[in-house]
Amino acid sequence: MAKLETADELVRFICRQLYEFTDGRPKEWRKAVGGASVHNALEQAVENGWLEVDDQDSSICCLTDEGRRLARMTLS
């Protein structure tokens, strides 16, 4: 169970970092860099409706409105 919590924490961390890197602006795309754990976290964030991923390059993503709300909540 701890592994799932760790994966969820990584997903939330990525969303928060993306929010900060884009200054919270909608539809700002960035390239995510990392290994398999980051790729898996991106997939989980897409499933949760927090991120959109470019079909051509799965490491390029942007926050959805729901992802931006989540990131704002983690910053407060």
mmCIF file of N, CA, C and O in Angstrom:
data_model
loop_
_atom_site.group_PDB
_atom_site.id
_atom_site.type_symbol
_atom_site.label_atom_id
_atom_site.label_comp_id
_atom_site.label_asym_id
_atom_site.label_seq_id
_atom_site.Cartn_x
_atom_site.Cartn_y
_atom_site.Cartn_z
ATOM 1 N N MET A 1 0.819 -1.194 0.000
ATOM 2 C CA MET A 1 0.000 0.000 0.000
ATOM 3 C C MET A 1 0.866 1.262 0.000
ATOM 4 O O MET A 1 0.521 2.241 -0.607
ATOM 5 N N ALA A 2 2.001 1.230 0.659
ATOM 6 C CA ALA A 2 2.887 2.399 0.705
ATOM 7 C C ALA A 2 3.352 2.785 -0.692
ATOM 8 O O ALA A 2 3.518 3.960 -0.985
ATOM 9 N N LYS A 3 3.545 1.795 -1.565
ATOM 10 C CA LYS A 3 3.977 2.083 -2.918
ATOM 11 C C LYS A 3 2.925 2.918 -3.656
ATOM 12 O O LYS A 3 3.253 3.842 -4.370
ATOM 13 N N LEU A 4 1.662 2.592 -3.472
ATOM 14 C CA LEU A 4 0.596 3.371 -4.093
ATOM 15 C C LEU A 4 0.586 4.801 -3.557
ATOM 16 O O LEU A 4 0.387 5.746 -4.300
ATOM 17 N N GLU A 5 0.803 4.967 -2.264
ATOM 18 C CA GLU A 5 0.853 6.304 -1.693
ATOM 19 C C GLU A 5 2.026 7.083 -2.286
ATOM 20 O O GLU A 5 1.905 8.256 -2.590
ATOM 21 N N THR A 6 3.139 6.429 -2.459
ATOM 22 C CA THR A 6 4.306 7.075 -3.037
ATOM 23 C C THR A 6 4.027 7.487 -4.479
ATOM 24 O O THR A 6 4.378 8.589 -4.884
ATOM 25 N N ALA A 7 3.385 6.626 -5.251
ATOM 26 C CA ALA A 7 3.039 6.945 -6.636
ATOM 27 C C ALA A 7 2.075 8.126 -6.671
ATOM 28 O O ALA A 7 2.232 9.041 -7.484
ATOM 29 N N ASP A 8 1.091 8.132 -5.774
ATOM 30 C CA ASP A 8 0.134 9.232 -5.719
ATOM 31 C C ASP A 8 0.834 10.539 -5.340
ATOM 32 O O ASP A 8 0.536 11.593 -5.901
ATOM 33 N N GLU A 9 1.769 10.461 -4.428
ATOM 34 C CA GLU A 9 2.533 11.649 -4.041
ATOM 35 C C GLU A 9 3.339 12.181 -5.222
ATOM 36 O O GLU A 9 3.430 13.394 -5.418
ATOM 37 N N LEU A 10 3.911 11.286 -6.027
ATOM 38 C CA LEU A 10 4.680 11.705 -7.201
ATOM 39 C C LEU A 10 3.775 12.400 -8.210
ATOM 40 O O LEU A 10 4.139 13.429 -8.775
ATOM 41 N N VAL A 11 2.589 11.850 -8.413
ATOM 42 C CA VAL A 11 1.634 12.468 -9.344
ATOM 43 C C VAL A 11 1.290 13.881 -8.890
ATOM 44 O O VAL A 11 1.315 14.827 -9.675
ATOM 45 N N ARG A 12 0.988 14.041 -7.619
ATOM 46 C CA ARG A 12 0.641 15.362 -7.088
ATOM 47 C C ARG A 12 1.834 16.324 -7.160
ATOM 48 O O ARG A 12 1.681 17.503 -7.474
ATOM 49 N N PHE A 13 3.025 15.804 -6.910
ATOM 50 C CA PHE A 13 4.232 16.620 -6.998
ATOM 51 C C PHE A 13 4.444 17.110 -8.433
ATOM 52 O O PHE A 13 4.748 18.286 -8.658
ATOM 53 N N ILE A 14 4.267 16.233 -9.393
ATOM 54 C CA ILE A 14 4.435 16.613 -10.803
ATOM 55 C C ILE A 14 3.421 17.688 -11.183
ATOM 56 O O ILE A 14 3.764 18.678 -11.833
ATOM 57 N N CYS A 15 2.175 17.517 -10.761
ATOM 58 C CA CYS A 15 1.147 18.514 -11.063
ATOM 59 C C CYS A 15 1.496 19.860 -10.430
ATOM 60 O O CYS A 15 1.374 20.911 -11.070
ATOM 61 N N ARG A 16 1.945 19.831 -9.193
ATOM 62 C CA ARG A 16 2.309 21.068 -8.504
ATOM 63 C C ARG A 16 3.502 21.737 -9.199
ATOM 64 O O ARG A 16 3.508 22.951 -9.422
ATOM 65 N N GLN A 17 4.508 20.957 -9.564
ATOM 66 C CA GLN A 17 5.678 21.511 -10.251
ATOM 67 C C GLN A 17 5.278 22.099 -11.598
ATOM 68 O O GLN A 17 5.740 23.181 -11.964
ATOM 69 N N LEU A 18 4.442 21.398 -12.333
ATOM 70 C CA LEU A 18 3.997 21.901 -13.633
ATOM 71 C C LEU A 18 3.214 23.199 -13.458
ATOM 72 O O LEU A 18 3.379 24.145 -14.232
ATOM 73 N N TYR A 19 2.405 23.262 -12.426
ATOM 74 C CA TYR A 19 1.657 24.486 -12.122
ATOM 75 C C TYR A 19 2.622 25.636 -11.852
ATOM 76 O O TYR A 19 2.447 26.744 -12.372
ATOM 77 N N GLU A 20 3.639 25.382 -11.058
ATOM 78 C CA GLU A 20 4.611 26.430 -10.743
ATOM 79 C C GLU A 20 5.421 26.834 -11.967
ATOM 80 O O GLU A 20 5.664 28.022 -12.198
ATOM 81 N N PHE A 21 5.840 25.865 -12.785
ATOM 82 C CA PHE A 21 6.632 26.167 -13.978
ATOM 83 C C PHE A 21 5.850 26.984 -14.996
ATOM 84 O O PHE A 21 6.434 27.738 -15.765
ATOM 85 N N THR A 22 4.525 26.823 -15.013
ATOM 86 C CA THR A 22 3.684 27.534 -15.983
ATOM 87 C C THR A 22 3.003 28.751 -15.370
ATOM 88 O O THR A 22 2.162 29.376 -16.021
ATOM 89 N N ASP A 23 3.348 29.083 -14.138
ATOM 90 C CA ASP A 23 2.713 30.190 -13.419
ATOM 91 C C ASP A 23 1.202 30.038 -13.367
ATOM 92 O O ASP A 23 0.472 31.026 -13.364
ATOM 93 N N GLY A 24 0.732 28.800 -13.394
ATOM 94 C CA GLY A 24 -0.691 28.518 -13.278
ATOM 95 C C GLY A 24 -1.515 28.826 -14.516
ATOM 96 O O GLY A 24 -2.743 28.762 -14.477
ATOM 97 N N ARG A 25 -0.860 29.166 -15.607
ATOM 98 C CA ARG A 25 -1.596 29.494 -16.844
ATOM 99 C C ARG A 25 -2.148 28.226 -17.489
ATOM 100 O O ARG A 25 -1.463 27.216 -17.552
ATOM 101 N N PRO A 26 -3.373 28.290 -17.998
ATOM 102 C CA PRO A 26 -3.963 27.126 -18.654
ATOM 103 C C PRO A 26 -3.305 26.849 -20.006
ATOM 104 O O PRO A 26 -2.790 27.758 -20.667
ATOM 105 N N LYS A 27 -3.324 25.594 -20.382
ATOM 106 C CA LYS A 27 -2.841 25.128 -21.695
ATOM 107 C C LYS A 27 -1.395 25.479 -21.975
ATOM 108 O O LYS A 27 -1.002 25.702 -23.109
ATOM 109 N N GLU A 28 -0.573 25.515 -20.933
ATOM 110 C CA GLU A 28 0.864 25.714 -21.088
ATOM 111 C C GLU A 28 1.521 24.339 -21.082
ATOM 112 O O GLU A 28 1.435 23.615 -20.100
ATOM 113 N N TRP A 29 2.157 23.984 -22.175
ATOM 114 C CA TRP A 29 2.735 22.652 -22.339
ATOM 115 C C TRP A 29 4.202 22.672 -21.937
ATOM 116 O O TRP A 29 4.931 23.612 -22.225
ATOM 117 N N ARG A 30 4.633 21.602 -21.267
ATOM 118 C CA ARG A 30 6.020 21.442 -20.858
ATOM 119 C C ARG A 30 6.438 19.992 -21.048
ATOM 120 O O ARG A 30 5.612 19.085 -21.031
ATOM 121 N N LYS A 31 7.728 19.782 -21.173
ATOM 122 C CA LYS A 31 8.274 18.433 -21.310
ATOM 123 C C LYS A 31 8.640 17.898 -19.934
ATOM 124 O O LYS A 31 9.351 18.559 -19.183
ATOM 125 N N ALA A 32 8.117 16.732 -19.612
ATOM 126 C CA ALA A 32 8.449 16.070 -18.350
ATOM 127 C C ALA A 32 9.667 15.186 -18.582
ATOM 128 O O ALA A 32 9.736 14.448 -19.562
ATOM 129 N N VAL A 33 10.633 15.276 -17.701
ATOM 130 C CA VAL A 33 11.860 14.509 -17.829
ATOM 131 C C VAL A 33 11.945 13.527 -16.672
ATOM 132 O O VAL A 33 11.720 13.889 -15.523
ATOM 133 N N GLY A 34 12.251 12.283 -16.984
ATOM 134 C CA GLY A 34 12.394 11.286 -15.933
ATOM 135 C C GLY A 34 12.266 9.888 -16.503
ATOM 136 O O GLY A 34 12.025 9.700 -17.690
ATOM 137 N N GLY A 35 12.385 8.932 -15.632
ATOM 138 C CA GLY A 35 12.344 7.542 -16.028
ATOM 139 C C GLY A 35 10.945 6.959 -16.009
ATOM 140 O O GLY A 35 9.945 7.666 -16.148
ATOM 141 N N ALA A 36 10.898 5.663 -15.801
ATOM 142 C CA ALA A 36 9.638 4.923 -15.841
ATOM 143 C C ALA A 36 8.658 5.397 -14.779
ATOM 144 O O ALA A 36 7.452 5.458 -15.021
ATOM 145 N N SER A 37 9.156 5.758 -13.606
ATOM 146 C CA SER A 37 8.246 6.193 -12.540
ATOM 147 C C SER A 37 7.544 7.494 -12.929
ATOM 148 O O SER A 37 6.358 7.667 -12.641
ATOM 149 N N VAL A 38 8.250 8.395 -13.601
ATOM 150 C CA VAL A 38 7.623 9.644 -14.047
ATOM 151 C C VAL A 38 6.604 9.345 -15.141
ATOM 152 O O VAL A 38 5.492 9.880 -15.135
ATOM 153 N N HIS A 39 6.957 8.472 -16.076
ATOM 154 C CA HIS A 39 6.026 8.097 -17.147
ATOM 155 C C HIS A 39 4.759 7.478 -16.558
ATOM 156 O O HIS A 39 3.655 7.820 -16.963
ATOM 157 N N ASN A 40 4.918 6.601 -15.578
ATOM 158 C CA ASN A 40 3.762 5.984 -14.924
ATOM 159 C C ASN A 40 2.928 7.031 -14.193
ATOM 160 O O ASN A 40 1.693 6.966 -14.198
ATOM 161 N N ALA A 41 3.583 7.989 -13.564
ATOM 162 C CA ALA A 41 2.867 9.057 -12.862
ATOM 163 C C ALA A 41 2.079 9.913 -13.853
ATOM 164 O O ALA A 41 0.951 10.313 -13.573
ATOM 165 N N LEU A 42 2.669 10.189 -15.024
ATOM 166 C CA LEU A 42 1.954 10.946 -16.045
ATOM 167 C C LEU A 42 0.703 10.203 -16.486
ATOM 168 O O LEU A 42 -0.369 10.803 -16.637
ATOM 169 N N GLU A 43 0.823 8.896 -16.671
ATOM 170 C CA GLU A 43 -0.339 8.088 -17.061
ATOM 171 C C GLU A 43 -1.424 8.153 -15.993
ATOM 172 O O GLU A 43 -2.611 8.286 -16.309
ATOM 173 N N GLN A 44 -1.024 8.071 -14.737
ATOM 174 C CA GLN A 44 -1.986 8.126 -13.639
ATOM 175 C C GLN A 44 -2.660 9.500 -13.597
ATOM 176 O O GLN A 44 -3.872 9.601 -13.383
ATOM 177 N N ALA A 45 -1.893 10.555 -13.808
ATOM 178 C CA ALA A 45 -2.462 11.902 -13.802
ATOM 179 C C ALA A 45 -3.457 12.086 -14.947
ATOM 180 O O ALA A 45 -4.492 12.733 -14.780
ATOM 181 N N VAL A 46 -3.170 11.502 -16.093
ATOM 182 C CA VAL A 46 -4.106 11.559 -17.221
ATOM 183 C C VAL A 46 -5.387 10.801 -16.864
ATOM 184 O O VAL A 46 -6.497 11.299 -17.090
ATOM 185 N N GLU A 47 -5.243 9.613 -16.271
ATOM 186 C CA GLU A 47 -6.410 8.834 -15.861
ATOM 187 C C GLU A 47 -7.258 9.588 -14.842
ATOM 188 O O GLU A 47 -8.489 9.488 -14.858
ATOM 189 N N ASN A 48 -6.615 10.354 -13.961
ATOM 190 C CA ASN A 48 -7.330 11.138 -12.951
ATOM 191 C C ASN A 48 -7.934 12.418 -13.529
ATOM 192 O O ASN A 48 -8.674 13.113 -12.839
ATOM 193 N N GLY A 49 -7.582 12.743 -14.767
ATOM 194 C CA GLY A 49 -8.098 13.949 -15.397
ATOM 195 C C GLY A 49 -7.337 15.202 -15.020
ATOM 196 O O GLY A 49 -7.841 16.307 -15.169
ATOM 197 N N TRP A 50 -6.104 15.059 -14.546
ATOM 198 C CA TRP A 50 -5.310 16.197 -14.094
ATOM 199 C C TRP A 50 -4.355 16.722 -15.160
ATOM 200 O O TRP A 50 -3.931 17.869 -15.086
ATOM 201 N N LEU A 51 -3.989 15.876 -16.111
ATOM 202 C CA LEU A 51 -3.054 16.258 -17.166
ATOM 203 C C LEU A 51 -3.578 15.850 -18.529
ATOM 204 O O LEU A 51 -4.326 14.883 -18.649
ATOM 205 N N GLU A 52 -3.130 16.584 -19.542
ATOM 206 C CA GLU A 52 -3.274 16.160 -20.927
ATOM 207 C C GLU A 52 -1.863 15.861 -21.420
ATOM 208 O O GLU A 52 -0.913 16.535 -21.038
ATOM 209 N N VAL A 53 -1.745 14.844 -22.257
ATOM 210 C CA VAL A 53 -0.438 14.467 -22.789
ATOM 211 C C VAL A 53 -0.507 14.511 -24.304
ATOM 212 O O VAL A 53 -1.487 14.081 -24.908
ATOM 213 N N ASP A 54 0.546 15.031 -24.919
ATOM 214 C CA ASP A 54 0.649 15.094 -26.370
ATOM 215 C C ASP A 54 0.723 13.670 -26.927
ATOM 216 O O ASP A 54 1.538 12.869 -26.467
ATOM 217 N N ASP A 55 -0.112 13.371 -27.911
ATOM 218 C CA ASP A 55 -0.130 12.025 -28.497
ATOM 219 C C ASP A 55 1.175 11.680 -29.208
ATOM 220 O O ASP A 55 1.567 10.525 -29.262
ATOM 221 N N GLN A 56 1.859 12.682 -29.750
ATOM 222 C CA GLN A 56 3.104 12.447 -30.477
ATOM 223 C C GLN A 56 4.280 12.176 -29.542
ATOM 224 O O GLN A 56 5.175 11.423 -29.873
ATOM 225 N N ASP A 57 4.287 12.835 -28.398
ATOM 226 C CA ASP A 57 5.400 12.713 -27.454
ATOM 227 C C ASP A 57 4.810 12.665 -26.047
ATOM 228 O O ASP A 57 4.445 13.692 -25.491
ATOM 229 N N SER A 58 4.736 11.498 -25.478
ATOM 230 C CA SER A 58 4.024 11.326 -24.210
ATOM 231 C C SER A 58 4.688 12.040 -23.037
ATOM 232 O O SER A 58 4.150 12.046 -21.944
ATOM 233 N N SER A 59 5.844 12.669 -23.247
ATOM 234 C CA SER A 59 6.473 13.402 -22.148
ATOM 235 C C SER A 59 6.107 14.888 -22.166
ATOM 236 O O SER A 59 6.529 15.633 -21.303
ATOM 237 N N ILE A 60 5.319 15.322 -23.162
ATOM 238 C CA ILE A 60 4.897 16.713 -23.219
ATOM 239 C C ILE A 60 3.472 16.785 -22.691
ATOM 240 O O ILE A 60 2.585 16.106 -23.188
ATOM 241 N N CYS A 61 3.284 17.592 -21.645
ATOM 242 C CA CYS A 61 1.987 17.592 -20.975
ATOM 243 C C CYS A 61 1.594 18.989 -20.517
ATOM 244 O O CYS A 61 2.418 19.891 -20.452
ATOM 245 N N CYS A 62 0.305 19.132 -20.220
ATOM 246 C CA CYS A 62 -0.201 20.363 -19.624
ATOM 247 C C CYS A 62 -1.281 19.998 -18.622
ATOM 248 O O CYS A 62 -1.900 18.928 -18.712
ATOM 249 N N LEU A 63 -1.506 20.874 -17.674
ATOM 250 C CA LEU A 63 -2.523 20.645 -16.654
ATOM 251 C C LEU A 63 -3.914 20.926 -17.211
ATOM 252 O O LEU A 63 -4.103 21.868 -17.986
ATOM 253 N N THR A 64 -4.871 20.132 -16.802
ATOM 254 C CA THR A 64 -6.267 20.418 -17.072
ATOM 255 C C THR A 64 -6.739 21.426 -16.017
ATOM 256 O O THR A 64 -6.005 21.733 -15.070
ATOM 257 N N ASP A 65 -7.966 21.896 -16.156
ATOM 258 C CA ASP A 65 -8.513 22.787 -15.126
ATOM 259 C C ASP A 65 -8.538 22.078 -13.777
ATOM 260 O O ASP A 65 -8.210 22.676 -12.749
ATOM 261 N N GLU A 66 -8.903 20.799 -13.786
ATOM 262 C CA GLU A 66 -8.924 20.027 -12.534
ATOM 263 C C GLU A 66 -7.517 19.868 -11.962
ATOM 264 O O GLU A 66 -7.309 19.949 -10.751
ATOM 265 N N GLY A 67 -6.532 19.666 -12.819
ATOM 266 C CA GLY A 67 -5.146 19.569 -12.365
ATOM 267 C C GLY A 67 -4.649 20.871 -11.766
ATOM 268 O O GLY A 67 -3.906 20.878 -10.783
ATOM 269 N N ARG A 68 -5.059 21.982 -12.350
ATOM 270 C CA ARG A 68 -4.680 23.286 -11.797
ATOM 271 C C ARG A 68 -5.320 23.500 -10.439
ATOM 272 O O ARG A 68 -4.688 24.020 -9.519
ATOM 273 N N ARG A 69 -6.588 23.065 -10.271
ATOM 274 C CA ARG A 69 -7.246 23.172 -8.955
ATOM 275 C C ARG A 69 -6.506 22.330 -7.921
ATOM 276 O O ARG A 69 -6.267 22.772 -6.799
ATOM 277 N N LEU A 70 -6.145 21.102 -8.305
ATOM 278 C CA LEU A 70 -5.403 20.227 -7.395
ATOM 279 C C LEU A 70 -4.088 20.881 -6.975
ATOM 280 O O LEU A 70 -3.742 20.893 -5.804
ATOM 281 N N ALA A 71 -3.354 21.419 -7.950
ATOM 282 C CA ALA A 71 -2.066 22.042 -7.632
ATOM 283 C C ALA A 71 -2.243 23.234 -6.705
ATOM 284 O O ALA A 71 -1.463 23.397 -5.755
ATOM 285 N N ARG A 72 -3.256 24.046 -6.942
ATOM 286 C CA ARG A 72 -3.492 25.191 -6.058
ATOM 287 C C ARG A 72 -3.784 24.732 -4.627
ATOM 288 O O ARG A 72 -3.331 25.345 -3.668
ATOM 289 N N MET A 73 -4.520 23.631 -4.489
ATOM 290 C CA MET A 73 -4.844 23.115 -3.162
ATOM 291 C C MET A 73 -3.585 22.657 -2.446
ATOM 292 O O MET A 73 -3.452 22.829 -1.236
ATOM 293 N N THR A 74 -2.630 22.062 -3.164
ATOM 294 C CA THR A 74 -1.409 21.569 -2.525
ATOM 295 C C THR A 74 -0.470 22.708 -2.153
ATOM 296 O O THR A 74 0.420 22.510 -1.333
ATOM 297 N N LEU A 75 -0.649 23.868 -2.752
ATOM 298 C CA LEU A 75 0.213 25.008 -2.440
ATOM 299 C C LEU A 75 -0.239 25.758 -1.203
ATOM 300 O O LEU A 75 0.528 26.481 -0.607
ATOM 301 N N SER A 76 -1.487 25.573 -0.816
ATOM 302 C CA SER A 76 -1.975 26.318 0.359
ATOM 303 C C SER A 76 -1.799 25.565 1.645
ATOM 304 O O SER A 76 -1.325 24.528 1.755
#
